[in-house]
Short mmCIF file of C-alpha atoms in Angstrom, two decimals:
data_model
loop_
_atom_site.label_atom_id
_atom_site.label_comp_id
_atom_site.label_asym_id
_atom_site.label_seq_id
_atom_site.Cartn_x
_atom_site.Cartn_y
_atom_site.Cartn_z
CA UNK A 1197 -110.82 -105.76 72.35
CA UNK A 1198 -111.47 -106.60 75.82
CA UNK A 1199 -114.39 -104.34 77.17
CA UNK A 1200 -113.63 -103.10 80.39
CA UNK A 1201 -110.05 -101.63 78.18
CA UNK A 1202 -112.06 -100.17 75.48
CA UNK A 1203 -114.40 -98.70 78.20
CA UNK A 1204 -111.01 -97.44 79.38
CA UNK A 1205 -109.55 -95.70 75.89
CA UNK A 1206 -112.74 -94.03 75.58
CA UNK A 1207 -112.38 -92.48 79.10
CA UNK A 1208 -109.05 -91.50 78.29
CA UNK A 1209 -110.21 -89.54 75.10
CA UNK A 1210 -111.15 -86.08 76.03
CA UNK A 1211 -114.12 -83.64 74.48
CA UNK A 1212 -112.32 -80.54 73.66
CA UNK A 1213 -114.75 -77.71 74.54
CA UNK A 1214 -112.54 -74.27 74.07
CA UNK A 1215 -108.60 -73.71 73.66
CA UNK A 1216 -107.13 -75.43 76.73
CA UNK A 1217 -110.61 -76.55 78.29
CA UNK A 1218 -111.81 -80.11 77.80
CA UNK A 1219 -114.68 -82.16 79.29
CA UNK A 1220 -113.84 -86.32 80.14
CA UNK A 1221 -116.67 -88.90 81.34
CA UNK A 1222 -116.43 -90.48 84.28
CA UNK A 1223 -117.31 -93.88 85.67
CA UNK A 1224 -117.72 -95.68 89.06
CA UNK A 1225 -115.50 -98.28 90.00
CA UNK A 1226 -117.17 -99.06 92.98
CA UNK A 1227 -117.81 -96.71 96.52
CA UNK A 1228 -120.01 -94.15 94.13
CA UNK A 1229 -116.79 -91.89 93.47
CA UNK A 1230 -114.12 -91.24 91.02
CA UNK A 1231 -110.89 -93.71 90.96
CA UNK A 1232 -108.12 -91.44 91.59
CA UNK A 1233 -105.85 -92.75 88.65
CA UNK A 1234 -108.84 -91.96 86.11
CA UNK A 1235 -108.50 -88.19 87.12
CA UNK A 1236 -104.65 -88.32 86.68
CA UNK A 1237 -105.17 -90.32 83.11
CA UNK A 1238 -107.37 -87.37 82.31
CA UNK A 1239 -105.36 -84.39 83.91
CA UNK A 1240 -102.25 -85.84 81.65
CA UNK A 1241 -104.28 -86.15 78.54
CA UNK A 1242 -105.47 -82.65 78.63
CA UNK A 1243 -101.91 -81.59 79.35
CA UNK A 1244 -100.22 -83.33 76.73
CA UNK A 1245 -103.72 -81.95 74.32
CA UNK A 1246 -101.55 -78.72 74.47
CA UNK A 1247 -97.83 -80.12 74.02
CA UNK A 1248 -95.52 -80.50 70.66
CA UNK A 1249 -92.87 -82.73 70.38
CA UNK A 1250 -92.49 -83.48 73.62
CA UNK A 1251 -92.75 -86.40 76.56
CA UNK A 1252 -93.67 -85.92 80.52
CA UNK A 1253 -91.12 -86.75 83.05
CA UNK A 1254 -93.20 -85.82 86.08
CA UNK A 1255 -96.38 -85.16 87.44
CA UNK A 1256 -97.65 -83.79 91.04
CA UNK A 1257 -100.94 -83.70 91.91
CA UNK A 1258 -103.39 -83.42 94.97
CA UNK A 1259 -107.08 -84.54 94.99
CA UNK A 1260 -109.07 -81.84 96.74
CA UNK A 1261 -112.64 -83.55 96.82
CA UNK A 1262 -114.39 -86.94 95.69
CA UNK A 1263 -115.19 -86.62 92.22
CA UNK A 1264 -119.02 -87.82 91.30
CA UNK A 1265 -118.97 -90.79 89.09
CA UNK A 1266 -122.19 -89.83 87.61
CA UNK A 1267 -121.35 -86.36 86.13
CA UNK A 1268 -118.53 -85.39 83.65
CA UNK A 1269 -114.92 -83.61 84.73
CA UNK A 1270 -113.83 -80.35 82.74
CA UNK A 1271 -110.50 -80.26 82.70
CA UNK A 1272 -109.09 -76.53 82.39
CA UNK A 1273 -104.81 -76.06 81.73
CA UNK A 1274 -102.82 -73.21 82.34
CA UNK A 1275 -99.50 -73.08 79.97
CA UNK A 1276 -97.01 -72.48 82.57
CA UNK A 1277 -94.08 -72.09 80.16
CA UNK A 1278 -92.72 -73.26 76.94
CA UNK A 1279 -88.78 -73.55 77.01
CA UNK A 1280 -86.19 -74.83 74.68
CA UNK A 1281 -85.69 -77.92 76.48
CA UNK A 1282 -88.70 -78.25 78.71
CA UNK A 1283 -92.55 -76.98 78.87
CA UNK A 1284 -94.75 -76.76 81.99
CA UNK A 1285 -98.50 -76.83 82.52
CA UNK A 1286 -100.62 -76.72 85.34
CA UNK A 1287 -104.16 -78.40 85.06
CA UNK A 1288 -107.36 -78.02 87.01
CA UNK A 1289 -109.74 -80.83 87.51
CA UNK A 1290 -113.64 -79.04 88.07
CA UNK A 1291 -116.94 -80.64 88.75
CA UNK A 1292 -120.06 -78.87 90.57
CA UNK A 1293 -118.34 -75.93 90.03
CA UNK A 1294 -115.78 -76.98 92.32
CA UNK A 1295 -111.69 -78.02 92.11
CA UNK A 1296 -111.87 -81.39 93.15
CA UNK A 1297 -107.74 -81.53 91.80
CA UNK A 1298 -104.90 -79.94 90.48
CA UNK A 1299 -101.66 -81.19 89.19
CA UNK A 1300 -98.36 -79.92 87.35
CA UNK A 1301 -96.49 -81.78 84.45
CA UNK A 1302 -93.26 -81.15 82.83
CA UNK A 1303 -92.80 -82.11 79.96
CA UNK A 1304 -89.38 -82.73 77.72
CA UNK A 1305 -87.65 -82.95 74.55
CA UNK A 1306 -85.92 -86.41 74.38
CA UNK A 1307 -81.81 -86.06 75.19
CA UNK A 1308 -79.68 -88.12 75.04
CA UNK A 1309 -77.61 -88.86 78.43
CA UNK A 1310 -76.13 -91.01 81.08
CA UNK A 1311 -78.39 -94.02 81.50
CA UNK A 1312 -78.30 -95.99 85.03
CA UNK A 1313 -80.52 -97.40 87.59
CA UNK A 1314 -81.06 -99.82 90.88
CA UNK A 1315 -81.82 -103.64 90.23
CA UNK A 1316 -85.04 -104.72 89.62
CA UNK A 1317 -86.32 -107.27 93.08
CA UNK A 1318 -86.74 -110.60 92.23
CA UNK A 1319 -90.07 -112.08 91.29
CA UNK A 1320 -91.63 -115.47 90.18
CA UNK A 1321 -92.88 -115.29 86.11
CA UNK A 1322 -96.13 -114.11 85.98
CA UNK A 1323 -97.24 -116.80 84.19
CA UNK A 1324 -96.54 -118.96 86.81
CA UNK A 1325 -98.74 -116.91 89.55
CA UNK A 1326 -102.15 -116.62 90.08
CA UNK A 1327 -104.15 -113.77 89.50
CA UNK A 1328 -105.60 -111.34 92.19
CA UNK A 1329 -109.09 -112.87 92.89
CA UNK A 1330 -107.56 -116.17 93.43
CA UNK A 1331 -104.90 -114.82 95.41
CA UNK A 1332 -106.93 -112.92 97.45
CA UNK A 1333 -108.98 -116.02 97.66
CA UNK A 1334 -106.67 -118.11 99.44
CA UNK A 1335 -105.59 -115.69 101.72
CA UNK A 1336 -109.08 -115.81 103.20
CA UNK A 1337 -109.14 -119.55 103.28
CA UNK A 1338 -105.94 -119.13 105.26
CA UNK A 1339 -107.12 -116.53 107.82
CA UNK A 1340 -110.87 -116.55 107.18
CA UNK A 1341 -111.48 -114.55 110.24
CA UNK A 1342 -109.76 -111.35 108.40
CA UNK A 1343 -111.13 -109.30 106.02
CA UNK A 1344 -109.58 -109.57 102.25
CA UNK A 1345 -107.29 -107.03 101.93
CA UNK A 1346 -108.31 -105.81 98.48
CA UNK A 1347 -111.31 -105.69 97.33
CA UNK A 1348 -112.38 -107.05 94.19
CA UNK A 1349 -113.91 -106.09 90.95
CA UNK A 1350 -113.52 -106.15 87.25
CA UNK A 1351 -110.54 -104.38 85.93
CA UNK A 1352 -108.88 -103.63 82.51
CA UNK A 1353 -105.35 -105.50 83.65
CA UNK A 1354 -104.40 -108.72 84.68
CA UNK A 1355 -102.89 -108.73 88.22
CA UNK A 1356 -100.72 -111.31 89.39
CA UNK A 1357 -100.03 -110.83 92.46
CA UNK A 1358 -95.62 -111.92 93.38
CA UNK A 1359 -95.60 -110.86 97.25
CA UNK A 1360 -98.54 -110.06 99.73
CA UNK A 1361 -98.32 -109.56 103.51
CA UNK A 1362 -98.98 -112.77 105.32
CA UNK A 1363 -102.28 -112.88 106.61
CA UNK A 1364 -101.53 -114.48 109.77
CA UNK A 1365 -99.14 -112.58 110.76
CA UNK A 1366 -100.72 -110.13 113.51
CA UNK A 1367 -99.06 -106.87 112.19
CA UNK A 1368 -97.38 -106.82 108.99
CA UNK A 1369 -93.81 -106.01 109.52
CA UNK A 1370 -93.10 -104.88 106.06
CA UNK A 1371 -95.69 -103.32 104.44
CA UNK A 1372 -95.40 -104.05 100.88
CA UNK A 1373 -96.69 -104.98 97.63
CA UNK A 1374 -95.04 -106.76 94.84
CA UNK A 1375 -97.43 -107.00 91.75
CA UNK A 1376 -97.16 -107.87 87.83
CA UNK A 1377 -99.72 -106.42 86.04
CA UNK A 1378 -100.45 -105.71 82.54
CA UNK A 1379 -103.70 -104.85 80.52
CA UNK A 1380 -106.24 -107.65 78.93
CA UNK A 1381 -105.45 -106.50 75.76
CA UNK A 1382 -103.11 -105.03 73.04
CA UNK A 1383 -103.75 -101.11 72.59
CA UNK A 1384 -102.16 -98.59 70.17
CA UNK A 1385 -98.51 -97.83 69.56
CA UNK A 1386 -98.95 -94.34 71.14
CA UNK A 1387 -96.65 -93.16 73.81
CA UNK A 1388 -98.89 -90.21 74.65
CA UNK A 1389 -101.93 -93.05 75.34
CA UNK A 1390 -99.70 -95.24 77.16
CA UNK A 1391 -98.08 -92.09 79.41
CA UNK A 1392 -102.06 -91.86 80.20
CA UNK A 1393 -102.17 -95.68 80.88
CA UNK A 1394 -98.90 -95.09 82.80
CA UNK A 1395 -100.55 -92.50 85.09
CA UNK A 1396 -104.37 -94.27 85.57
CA UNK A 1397 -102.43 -97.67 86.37
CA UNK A 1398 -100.11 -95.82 89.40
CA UNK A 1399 -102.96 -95.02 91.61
CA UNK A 1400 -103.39 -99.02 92.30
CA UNK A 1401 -101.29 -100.41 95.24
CA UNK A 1402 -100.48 -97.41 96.47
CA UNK A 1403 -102.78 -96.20 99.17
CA UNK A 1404 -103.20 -99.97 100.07
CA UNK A 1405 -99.34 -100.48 101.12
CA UNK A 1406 -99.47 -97.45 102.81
CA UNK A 1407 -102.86 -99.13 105.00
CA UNK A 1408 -101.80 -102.43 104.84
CA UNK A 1409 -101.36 -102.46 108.55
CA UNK A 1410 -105.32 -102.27 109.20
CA UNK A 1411 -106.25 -103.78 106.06
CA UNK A 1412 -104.86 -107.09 106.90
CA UNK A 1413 -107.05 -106.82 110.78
CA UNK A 1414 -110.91 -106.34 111.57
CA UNK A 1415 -110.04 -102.46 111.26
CA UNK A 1416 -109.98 -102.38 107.95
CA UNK A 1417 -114.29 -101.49 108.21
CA UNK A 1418 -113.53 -99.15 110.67
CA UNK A 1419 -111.17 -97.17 108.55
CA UNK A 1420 -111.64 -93.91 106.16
CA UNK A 1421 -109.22 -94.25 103.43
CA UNK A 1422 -108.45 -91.24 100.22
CA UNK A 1423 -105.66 -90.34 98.44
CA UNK A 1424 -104.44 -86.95 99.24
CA UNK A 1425 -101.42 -85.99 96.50
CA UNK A 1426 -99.61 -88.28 93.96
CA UNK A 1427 -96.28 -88.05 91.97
CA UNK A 1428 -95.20 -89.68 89.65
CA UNK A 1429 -91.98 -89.95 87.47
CA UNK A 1430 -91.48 -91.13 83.72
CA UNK A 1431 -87.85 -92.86 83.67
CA UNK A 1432 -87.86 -94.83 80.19
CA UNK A 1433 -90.86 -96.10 77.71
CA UNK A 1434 -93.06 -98.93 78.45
CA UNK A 1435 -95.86 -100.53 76.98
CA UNK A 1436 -99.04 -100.93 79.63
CA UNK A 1437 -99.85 -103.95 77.26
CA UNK A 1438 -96.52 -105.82 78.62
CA UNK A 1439 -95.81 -106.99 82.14
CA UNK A 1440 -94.78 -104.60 84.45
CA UNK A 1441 -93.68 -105.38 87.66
CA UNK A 1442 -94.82 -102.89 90.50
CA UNK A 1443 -93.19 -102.88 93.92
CA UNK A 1444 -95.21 -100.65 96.62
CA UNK A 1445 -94.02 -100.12 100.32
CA UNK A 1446 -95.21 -97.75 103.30
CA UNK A 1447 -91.79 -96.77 104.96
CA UNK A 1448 -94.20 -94.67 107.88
CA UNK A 1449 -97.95 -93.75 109.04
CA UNK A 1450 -98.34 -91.08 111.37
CA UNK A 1451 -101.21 -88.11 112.00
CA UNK A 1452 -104.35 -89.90 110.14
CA UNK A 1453 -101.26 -89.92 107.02
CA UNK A 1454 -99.77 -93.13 105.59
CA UNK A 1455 -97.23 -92.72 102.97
CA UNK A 1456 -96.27 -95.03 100.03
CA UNK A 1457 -93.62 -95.11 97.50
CA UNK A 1458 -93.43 -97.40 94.79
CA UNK A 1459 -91.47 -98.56 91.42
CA UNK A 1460 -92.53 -99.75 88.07
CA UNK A 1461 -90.37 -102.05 86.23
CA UNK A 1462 -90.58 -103.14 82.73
CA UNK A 1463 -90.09 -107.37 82.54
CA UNK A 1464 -86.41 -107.57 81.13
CA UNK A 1465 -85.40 -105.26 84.45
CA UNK A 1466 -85.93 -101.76 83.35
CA UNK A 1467 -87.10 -99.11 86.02
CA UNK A 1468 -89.41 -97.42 83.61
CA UNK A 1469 -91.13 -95.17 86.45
CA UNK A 1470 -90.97 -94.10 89.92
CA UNK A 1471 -94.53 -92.88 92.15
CA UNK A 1472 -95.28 -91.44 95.52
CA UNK A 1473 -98.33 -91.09 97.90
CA UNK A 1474 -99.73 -90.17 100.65
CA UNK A 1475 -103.04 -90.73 102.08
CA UNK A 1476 -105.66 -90.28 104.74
CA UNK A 1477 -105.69 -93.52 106.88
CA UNK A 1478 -108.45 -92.37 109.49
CA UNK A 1479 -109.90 -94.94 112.05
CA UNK A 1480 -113.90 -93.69 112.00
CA UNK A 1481 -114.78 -92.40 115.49
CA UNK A 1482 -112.76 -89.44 115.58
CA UNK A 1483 -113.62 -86.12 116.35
CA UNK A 1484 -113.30 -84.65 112.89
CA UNK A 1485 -114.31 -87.32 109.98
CA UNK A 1486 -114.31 -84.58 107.09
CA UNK A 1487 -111.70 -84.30 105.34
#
């Protein structure tokens, strides 16, 4: 298996320390702090650690402080309520002694019911694209007096970039990201694990849609960036081991706040999950650069 994914699995596979406390590791994918979508992965493992017989549909979270890459995350959930149909919990992310997050998860016994979404935007194969770093590649040859609007490092998945913003343009009329992605390697037929693969993989694209507008100028250096909350919805299965198409736009920024929305589409069309952000998109050099 592919390194950086089994590095991954063993992430997502929590220490269970007491009835509805667990302990995760953590790692540091670059900036010395925690990537937000290993935290939800987490959160959602521990959740479903305490769940029968049943599959999430949402999530909501908020990220309260930048978790430390070098120590571990206990993970403590609160069962909210166990219904016929559905089953709540409420999980606490703590490190230092500290919340650093908190997020609520239903959970639901499968139905069955009317079945119906939007159209899935067009896209090229991926197969015929090229993947991030040599997307991101040519945009700098194109415009090598702006900054690369992603920056770049090993991951787990492929991406293959479908639609970027145009790096000459001067500001990006529609901020957007249209991205196939899918991991480097086959994992296990579990729909819990790949629910948790579901969640860590949402976090990407997000926050940088809803900053596109500085990433793609010389502010980009001049800009503190964090996600502040996260939803997510589960529509219909999907394998993270199979191209999945995600679309990511920023329909407004305003207040220091950019906010992104995006959909997750398996390759024969189906919308298999729906997310939402917001962030803090803070020029340095204000008054007030806490957070």
């Amino acid at each position: 298996m592919n390194p950086l994914l089994a590095d991954l699995l063993q992430v997502l596979k929590l220490e269970r320390l007491e009835v509805d406390l667990f302990r995760g590791e953590s790692r540091d994918p670059g900036g010395h702090r925690v990537f937000g979508g290993q935290v939800l992965g987490q959160a959602l493992a521990a959740a479903y650690a305490t769940i029968e017989d049943r599959q999430v549909h949402s999530l909501h979270a908020y990220f309260l402080r930048a978790g430390d890459p070098d120590h571990p995350i206990v993970y403590e959930v609160d069962r909210s309520r166990d219904g016929k149909s559905f089953s709540s919990r409420r999980v606490v992310a703590i490190q230092h002694g500290e919340q650093i997050f908190h997020m609520s998860a239903s959970f639901q016994v499968g139905e069955p019911a009317i079945d119906r979404q939007g159209d899935m935007p067009e896209a090229p194969d991926p197969e015929s694209l090229p993947d991030l770093m040599t997307a991101v590649e040519e945009l700098k040859r194109k415009a090598p007096d702006r900054p690369r609007p992603f920056r770049i490092h090993e991951h787990p998945f492929d991406f293959r970039p479908a639609e970027l913003p145009d790096p000459l343009a001067d500001i990006p009329r529609e901020p957007r990201i249209k991205i196939w992605l899918r991991l480097k390697d086959r994992v296990p037929d579990d729909p819990i694990l790949h629910h948790c693969l579901l969640a860590y993989t949402s976090d990407y694209f997000l926050l940088g849609a809803a900053s596109m507008d500085a990433r793609m100028t010389n502010e980009r250096e001049q800009l503190q960036m964090a996600s502040i909350d996260h939803a997510m919805w589960f529509h219909r299965p999907a394998r993270p081991d199979e191209w999945l198409l995600y679309v990511t736009d920023s329909p407004t920024a305003s207040g220091a706040r950019g906010f992104a929305r995006g959909s997750l589409f398996s390759r024969d069309g189906r919308l298999v999950a729906s997310t939402a952000q917001e962030g803090l998109v803070r020029r340095v050099g204000g008054t007030d650069k806490g957070r």
